[in-house]
Coordinates of C-alpha atoms and ligand atoms in Angstrom, one line a residue:
M168 CA 0.0 0.0 0.0
K169 CA 1.2 3.6 -0.7
I170 CA 0.6 5.6 2.5
L171 CA 1.0 9.3 3.3
V172 CA 2.3 9.8 6.8
T173 CA 1.8 13.3 8.1
G174 CA 4.1 14.2 11.0
G175 CA 6.3 11.2 10.2
A176 CA 9.4 12.7 11.9
G177 CA 7.7 12.8 15.3
F178 CA 7.9 10.3 18.1
I179 CA 5.0 8.1 17.1
G180 CA 5.3 8.9 13.4
S181 CA 8.9 7.7 13.2
H182 CA 8.2 4.5 15.0
T183 CA 5.2 3.8 12.7
L184 CA 7.3 4.5 9.6
V185 CA 9.7 1.8 10.7
E186 CA 6.9 -0.8 11.1
L187 CA 5.3 0.3 7.8
L188 CA 8.5 0.0 5.9
E189 CA 9.5 -3.3 7.5
Q190 CA 6.1 -4.7 6.4
G191 CA 6.9 -3.7 2.8
N192 CA 4.6 -0.7 2.5
E193 CA 5.6 2.3 0.4
V194 CA 5.4 5.5 2.3
V195 CA 5.4 9.2 1.5
V196 CA 6.3 11.4 4.5
M197 CA 5.3 15.0 5.2
D198 CA 6.5 17.0 8.2
N199 CA 7.2 20.7 8.9
F200 CA 9.8 19.9 11.6
I201 CA 8.1 22.3 14.1
N202 CA 8.4 19.7 16.8
S203 CA 10.7 17.2 15.2
K204 CA 14.1 16.8 13.5
E205 CA 15.1 15.6 10.1
E206 CA 17.7 13.3 11.7
S207 CA 14.8 11.0 12.9
L208 CA 14.0 10.3 9.2
R209 CA 17.7 9.5 8.5
R210 CA 17.6 7.1 11.4
V211 CA 14.4 5.4 10.1
K212 CA 16.2 4.8 6.8
K213 CA 19.2 3.4 8.8
I214 CA 17.1 1.0 10.8
T215 CA 15.0 -0.3 7.8
G216 CA 17.6 0.1 5.0
K217 CA 14.7 1.6 3.0
D218 CA 14.2 4.9 1.3
F219 CA 11.0 7.0 0.9
R220 CA 9.9 10.3 -0.5
F221 CA 9.8 13.2 1.9
Y222 CA 8.1 16.6 1.7
Q223 CA 8.9 19.4 4.1
A224 CA 5.5 21.0 4.2
D225 CA 2.9 22.4 6.5
M226 CA -0.7 21.2 6.5
L227 CA -1.9 24.7 6.2
D228 CA -0.3 24.9 2.8
T229 CA -3.0 23.7 0.4
A230 CA -0.8 23.9 -2.6
A231 CA 1.8 21.7 -0.9
L232 CA -0.8 19.1 0.0
D233 CA -2.3 19.0 -3.5
K234 CA 1.2 18.6 -4.9
I235 CA 1.8 15.5 -2.7
F236 CA -1.5 13.9 -3.8
E237 CA -0.8 14.8 -7.5
E238 CA 2.7 13.4 -7.4
N239 CA 1.9 10.2 -5.6
E240 CA -0.8 7.5 -5.9
I241 CA -1.7 7.7 -2.2
E242 CA -4.2 5.0 -1.0
A243 CA -4.5 6.0 2.6
V244 CA -3.3 8.6 5.1
V245 CA -2.0 8.1 8.6
H246 CA -2.4 11.5 10.2
F247 CA -0.1 12.3 13.1
A248 CA 0.8 15.9 12.4
G249 CA -0.4 18.2 15.2
L250 CA 0.6 20.2 18.2
K251 CA 0.3 18.2 21.4
A252 CA 1.2 20.0 24.6
V253 CA -1.8 20.6 26.9
G254 CA -0.3 23.5 28.8
E255 CA 0.9 25.3 25.7
S256 CA -2.6 24.8 24.1
C257 CA -4.1 26.8 27.0
D258 CA -1.7 29.7 26.4
Q259 CA -1.9 29.6 22.6
P260 CA -5.5 28.3 21.8
I261 CA -5.7 30.0 18.4
R262 CA -2.4 28.5 17.2
Y263 CA -3.7 25.1 18.4
Y264 CA -7.1 25.4 16.7
T265 CA -5.5 26.7 13.5
N266 CA -2.8 24.1 13.2
N267 CA -4.8 21.1 14.4
I268 CA -8.3 21.9 13.0
T269 CA -7.7 24.1 10.0
G270 CA -4.7 22.0 9.1
T271 CA -6.8 18.8 9.2
L272 CA -9.6 20.3 7.3
K273 CA -7.2 21.2 4.5
L274 CA -5.8 17.7 4.6
I275 CA -9.3 16.1 4.4
D276 CA -10.3 18.5 1.6
S277 CA -7.2 17.7 -0.4
M278 CA -7.7 14.0 0.1
S279 CA -11.3 14.3 -1.0
R280 CA -10.4 16.2 -4.2
H281 CA -7.9 13.5 -5.1
G282 CA -10.2 10.6 -4.3
V283 CA -8.3 9.4 -1.2
K284 CA -10.9 8.3 1.4
K285 CA -9.0 6.3 3.9
I286 CA -7.5 7.9 7.0
V287 CA -6.1 6.7 10.4
F288 CA -6.3 9.6 12.9
S289 CA -4.2 10.0 16.1
S290 CA -6.7 10.8 18.8
S291 CA -6.1 10.6 22.5
A292 CA -7.5 9.3 25.7
T293 CA -7.9 12.9 26.6
V294 CA -11.3 12.9 24.8
Y295 CA -12.7 11.0 27.8
G296 CA -12.0 13.8 30.2
Q297 CA -12.6 12.7 33.7
P298 CA -13.9 9.1 33.1
K299 CA -16.8 7.9 35.2
E300 CA -14.9 4.7 35.9
V301 CA -11.9 2.7 34.7
P302 CA -11.1 0.8 32.6
I303 CA -12.3 3.2 29.9
R304 CA -14.4 1.8 27.0
E305 CA -14.9 3.5 23.6
D306 CA -18.6 4.2 24.3
F307 CA -17.9 6.3 27.4
P308 CA -19.1 9.9 27.3
L309 CA -16.7 12.4 25.7
K310 CA -15.6 15.6 27.2
T311 CA -12.4 17.6 27.1
S312 CA -11.0 20.4 29.3
N313 CA -8.3 22.1 27.3
P314 CA -7.8 23.4 23.7
Y315 CA -5.5 20.5 22.8
G316 CA -8.2 18.0 23.8
E317 CA -10.8 20.0 22.0
T318 CA -8.9 19.7 18.8
K319 CA -8.7 15.9 19.1
L320 CA -12.5 15.7 19.9
M321 CA -13.4 18.2 17.2
T322 CA -11.4 16.3 14.6
E323 CA -13.1 13.0 15.5
R324 CA -16.5 14.8 15.0
I325 CA -15.4 16.3 11.7
L326 CA -14.3 12.9 10.4
S327 CA -17.6 11.4 11.6
D328 CA -19.5 14.0 9.5
V329 CA -17.3 13.4 6.5
V330 CA -18.3 9.7 6.7
K331 CA -22.0 10.6 7.0
A332 CA -21.8 12.8 3.9
D333 CA -19.8 10.2 1.9
P334 CA -20.1 6.6 3.2
E335 CA -17.2 5.5 0.9
W336 CA -14.8 7.0 3.4
S337 CA -13.1 4.7 5.9
V338 CA -11.9 6.4 9.1
V339 CA -10.1 4.7 11.9
I340 CA -9.7 6.8 15.1
L341 CA -7.0 5.5 17.5
R342 CA -7.3 6.9 21.0
Y343 CA -3.8 6.6 22.4
F344 CA -3.1 6.2 26.1
N345 CA 0.4 7.1 27.3
P346 CA 3.1 6.2 24.7
I347 CA 6.6 5.7 26.1
G348 CA 9.7 3.5 25.3
A349 CA 11.7 3.6 22.1
H350 CA 12.8 1.4 19.2
S351 CA 15.0 -1.4 20.4
S352 CA 17.9 -0.1 18.2
G353 CA 18.2 3.0 20.4
L354 CA 18.3 5.0 17.2
I355 CA 14.8 6.6 17.4
G356 CA 12.9 7.8 20.5
E357 CA 11.1 10.7 22.1
D358 CA 13.0 14.0 21.7
P359 CA 11.0 16.6 23.6
K360 CA 11.8 20.3 23.1
G361 CA 13.2 21.8 26.3
I362 CA 12.1 20.5 29.7
P363 CA 9.8 17.5 29.2
N364 CA 6.1 17.9 30.1
N365 CA 5.4 14.2 30.3
L366 CA 6.4 11.9 33.1
F367 CA 8.6 9.3 31.3
P368 CA 11.0 11.5 29.3
Y369 CA 11.4 13.5 32.6
I370 CA 12.3 10.2 34.4
T371 CA 14.9 9.2 31.8
Q372 CA 16.5 12.7 31.9
V373 CA 16.8 12.5 35.7
G374 CA 18.2 9.0 35.2
S375 CA 20.9 10.3 32.8
G376 CA 21.8 13.2 35.1
K377 CA 20.4 15.9 32.7
L378 CA 17.7 16.9 35.2
Q379 CA 18.1 16.9 38.9
R380 CA 14.8 15.8 40.4
L381 CA 11.4 14.6 39.3
R382 CA 8.5 16.6 40.7
V383 CA 5.6 14.1 41.5
F384 CA 2.4 16.1 40.9
G385 CA 0.4 15.1 44.0
D386 CA 0.3 12.1 46.2
D387 CA -3.2 12.6 47.6
Y388 CA -5.2 11.1 44.7
P389 CA -7.7 8.2 45.4
T390 CA -5.2 5.6 44.1
P391 CA -3.3 2.9 45.9
D392 CA -0.2 5.1 46.6
G393 CA -1.9 8.5 46.1
T394 CA -0.1 9.3 42.8
G395 CA -1.7 9.4 39.3
V396 CA -2.3 6.2 37.5
R397 CA -1.9 5.9 33.7
D398 CA -1.9 3.3 31.0
Y399 CA 1.7 3.4 29.6
I400 CA 2.1 1.7 26.2
H401 CA 5.3 0.9 24.3
V402 CA 5.6 3.1 21.2
V403 CA 6.4 0.1 19.0
D404 CA 3.1 -1.6 20.1
L405 CA 1.3 1.7 19.3
A406 CA 3.0 1.9 15.9
Q407 CA 1.9 -1.7 15.1
A408 CA -1.7 -0.7 15.9
H409 CA -1.5 1.7 12.9
L410 CA -0.7 -1.2 10.6
K411 CA -3.7 -3.1 11.9
A412 CA -5.9 0.0 11.5
L413 CA -4.7 0.3 7.9
E414 CA -5.5 -3.4 7.2
Y415 CA -8.9 -2.8 8.7
S416 CA -9.6 0.4 6.7
A417 CA -8.6 -1.4 3.5
K418 CA -11.6 -3.7 3.8
S419 CA -14.1 -1.5 5.5
Q420 CA -16.1 1.7 5.2
G421 CA -17.5 4.1 7.9
I422 CA -15.8 5.2 11.1
E423 CA -14.5 3.2 14.1
Y424 CA -12.9 4.2 17.3
F425 CA -10.3 2.2 19.2
N426 CA -8.6 2.5 22.6
I427 CA -4.9 1.8 22.2
G428 CA -3.5 0.9 25.6
T429 CA -2.4 -2.1 27.5
G430 CA -5.3 -2.2 29.9
K431 CA -3.0 -1.9 32.9
G432 CA -2.5 1.2 35.1
Y433 CA 0.7 2.2 36.8
S434 CA 1.2 5.0 39.3
V435 CA 3.9 7.6 39.1
L436 CA 5.8 6.0 41.9
E437 CA 5.4 2.5 40.4
M438 CA 7.0 3.9 37.2
V439 CA 9.8 5.4 39.1
K440 CA 10.4 2.1 40.9
A441 CA 10.2 0.1 37.7
Y442 CA 12.7 2.4 36.0
E443 CA 15.1 2.2 39.0
A444 CA 14.9 -1.6 39.2
I445 CA 15.4 -2.2 35.4
T446 CA 18.2 0.4 34.9
G447 CA 19.9 0.4 38.3
K448 CA 19.7 4.2 38.3
T449 CA 18.3 6.3 41.1
I450 CA 15.5 8.8 40.5
A451 CA 15.5 11.6 43.0
Y452 CA 12.0 13.0 43.4
E453 CA 9.9 15.3 45.5
V454 CA 6.2 15.4 45.9
V455 CA 4.7 18.8 44.9
D456 CA 1.1 20.1 44.4
R457 CA -1.2 18.4 41.9
R458 CA -0.9 19.7 38.3
P459 CA -4.1 21.5 37.3
G460 CA -6.3 19.5 35.0
D461 CA -4.8 16.1 35.9
I462 CA -7.1 13.2 36.7
A463 CA -6.5 10.4 39.2
E464 CA -6.7 7.3 37.0
C465 CA -6.8 6.7 33.3
Y466 CA -6.5 3.2 31.7
A467 CA -8.0 1.5 28.8
D468 CA -10.2 -1.4 28.1
P469 CA -8.4 -2.5 24.9
A470 CA -10.8 -5.4 24.2
K471 CA -12.4 -3.8 21.1
A472 CA -9.0 -3.3 19.4
Q473 CA -8.2 -7.0 20.2
K474 CA -11.5 -8.2 18.8
V475 CA -11.9 -6.0 15.8
L476 CA -8.3 -5.2 14.7
G477 CA -6.6 -8.3 16.1
W478 CA -4.2 -6.0 18.0
S479 CA -3.0 -6.1 21.5
A480 CA 0.1 -4.8 23.3
K481 CA 3.0 -7.2 23.4
Y482 CA 5.5 -5.3 25.5
G483 CA 5.5 -4.7 29.2
I484 CA 6.8 -2.1 31.6
E485 CA 10.3 -3.7 31.5
E486 CA 10.8 -3.3 27.8
M487 CA 9.4 0.3 28.0
C488 CA 11.9 1.2 30.7
R489 CA 14.8 -0.6 29.0
D490 CA 14.2 0.8 25.6
A491 CA 13.6 4.4 26.7
D492 CA 16.8 4.2 28.8
R493 CA 18.8 2.9 25.9
W494 CA 17.6 5.7 23.7
Q495 CA 18.4 8.3 26.4
T496 CA 21.8 6.8 27.0
M497 CA 22.7 6.7 23.3
N498 CA 21.3 10.1 22.6
P499 CA 21.8 12.3 25.7
E500 CA 21.0 15.4 23.6
G501 CA 18.2 13.8 21.5
Y502 CA 18.7 14.1 17.7
K503 CA 20.5 17.4 18.0
D504 CA 20.9 18.8 14.5
E505 CA 23.1 16.3 12.9
H506 CA 23.7 16.5 9.2
Ligands
LIG49 N1 3.6 13.6 36.3 C1 4.4 13.9 37.3 N2 5.5 14.7 37.1 C2 5.9 15.1 35.9 C3 5.0 14.8 34.8 C4 3.9 14.0 35.0 O1 4.1 13.5 38.5 O2 6.9 15.8 35.7 C5 2.4 12.7 36.5 C6 1.1 13.3 36.1 O3 0.6 14.1 37.2 C7 0.3 12.1 35.7 C8 1.3 11.1 35.1 O4 2.6 11.6 35.7 O5 -0.2 11.5 36.9 C9 1.4 11.1 33.6 O6 1.6 12.5 33.2 P1 2.0 12.8 31.6 O7 2.1 14.3 31.5 O8 3.1 11.9 31.2 O9 0.7 12.3 30.8 P2 -0.8 12.7 30.9 O10 -1.6 11.4 31.2 O11 -1.0 13.9 31.8 O12 -1.0 13.2 29.4 C10 -1.1 12.3 28.4 C11 -0.7 12.9 27.1 C12 -1.6 14.0 26.6 C13 -3.0 13.5 26.7 C14 -3.3 12.9 28.1 C15 -4.6 12.3 28.3 O13 0.6 13.5 27.2 O14 -1.4 14.3 25.3 O15 -2.4 11.9 28.3 O16 -4.8 11.2 27.7 F1 -3.9 14.4 26.5

């Protein structure tokens, strides 16, 4: 299959490229490098020994999108491109709505004009807001509390309307839980800009000595040890879910939503302990106030993805810690700007 991957240089995008190429798919990649580096694409080529066409382009650029569809016989799109920091989205809502919503509308419009009607979209467990219970099922009520989350939920609704208007479309919405880990080669991984917002890159940077101390955001949640519980999923498992989603979209029409998580929740302190046990490193931490907007517990019921897509997570917390640590150790400054 010939697949357009938007945001292919990012954390999840680059890992998905590796899986797609290793399975013999032809890919065309588009990225504007706002939150990613070209080096990640060179590393994908190194891991796979395969080449692909790349366009440095922004989704807001209709002419650039049209050119990609005109120059390539694209059959399906895997759409990762988007801004993703919750806090930043509260400070810069217009930028988030413009990039994530207007950008996606332009992408869908260009797809439509070129007869491409299959898309796999990166959504997030954030669309469930504060869930009424855990594990979370796909049919739970949807509600978001920040502009980033709104853009994910709005995009889901836009795609649902696109399918209603033209039932030939095939849309697969993947709602990611908390992706961590890295490719086992240590060549690609998560490369956050500046100080990480998310727990795991923060832990690995404390482990490597780059950061001094983890701040644990609250230990008074109604969870076994009082710290927040999340469903951490190995990024390679997540990448493989996209291949299953593409297989599914090739033989289906309409729209389907899937939770992509392991179904197991780990607390912040359990993650710290697991990382220490697996790497032998010590993570200094202090407990501080809760982070506004955080919820106590969030983990998936992944049964639907297993049943319908034939996908389930293969890797556990050990591989997640080991692979993230290998990436951090081999790339203490991330991708830098190697040429
Ligand atoms: N945490 C800390 N210290 C930190 C960072 C995080 O204690 O420095 C805690 C949080 O309070 C939370 C857990 O670690 O309990 C996980 O936090 P992350 O920031 O790693 O992940 P979130 O679950 O908050 O956010 C993730 C994605 C978002 C998505 C959200 C909801 O990053 O894109 O899940 O699904 F919106």
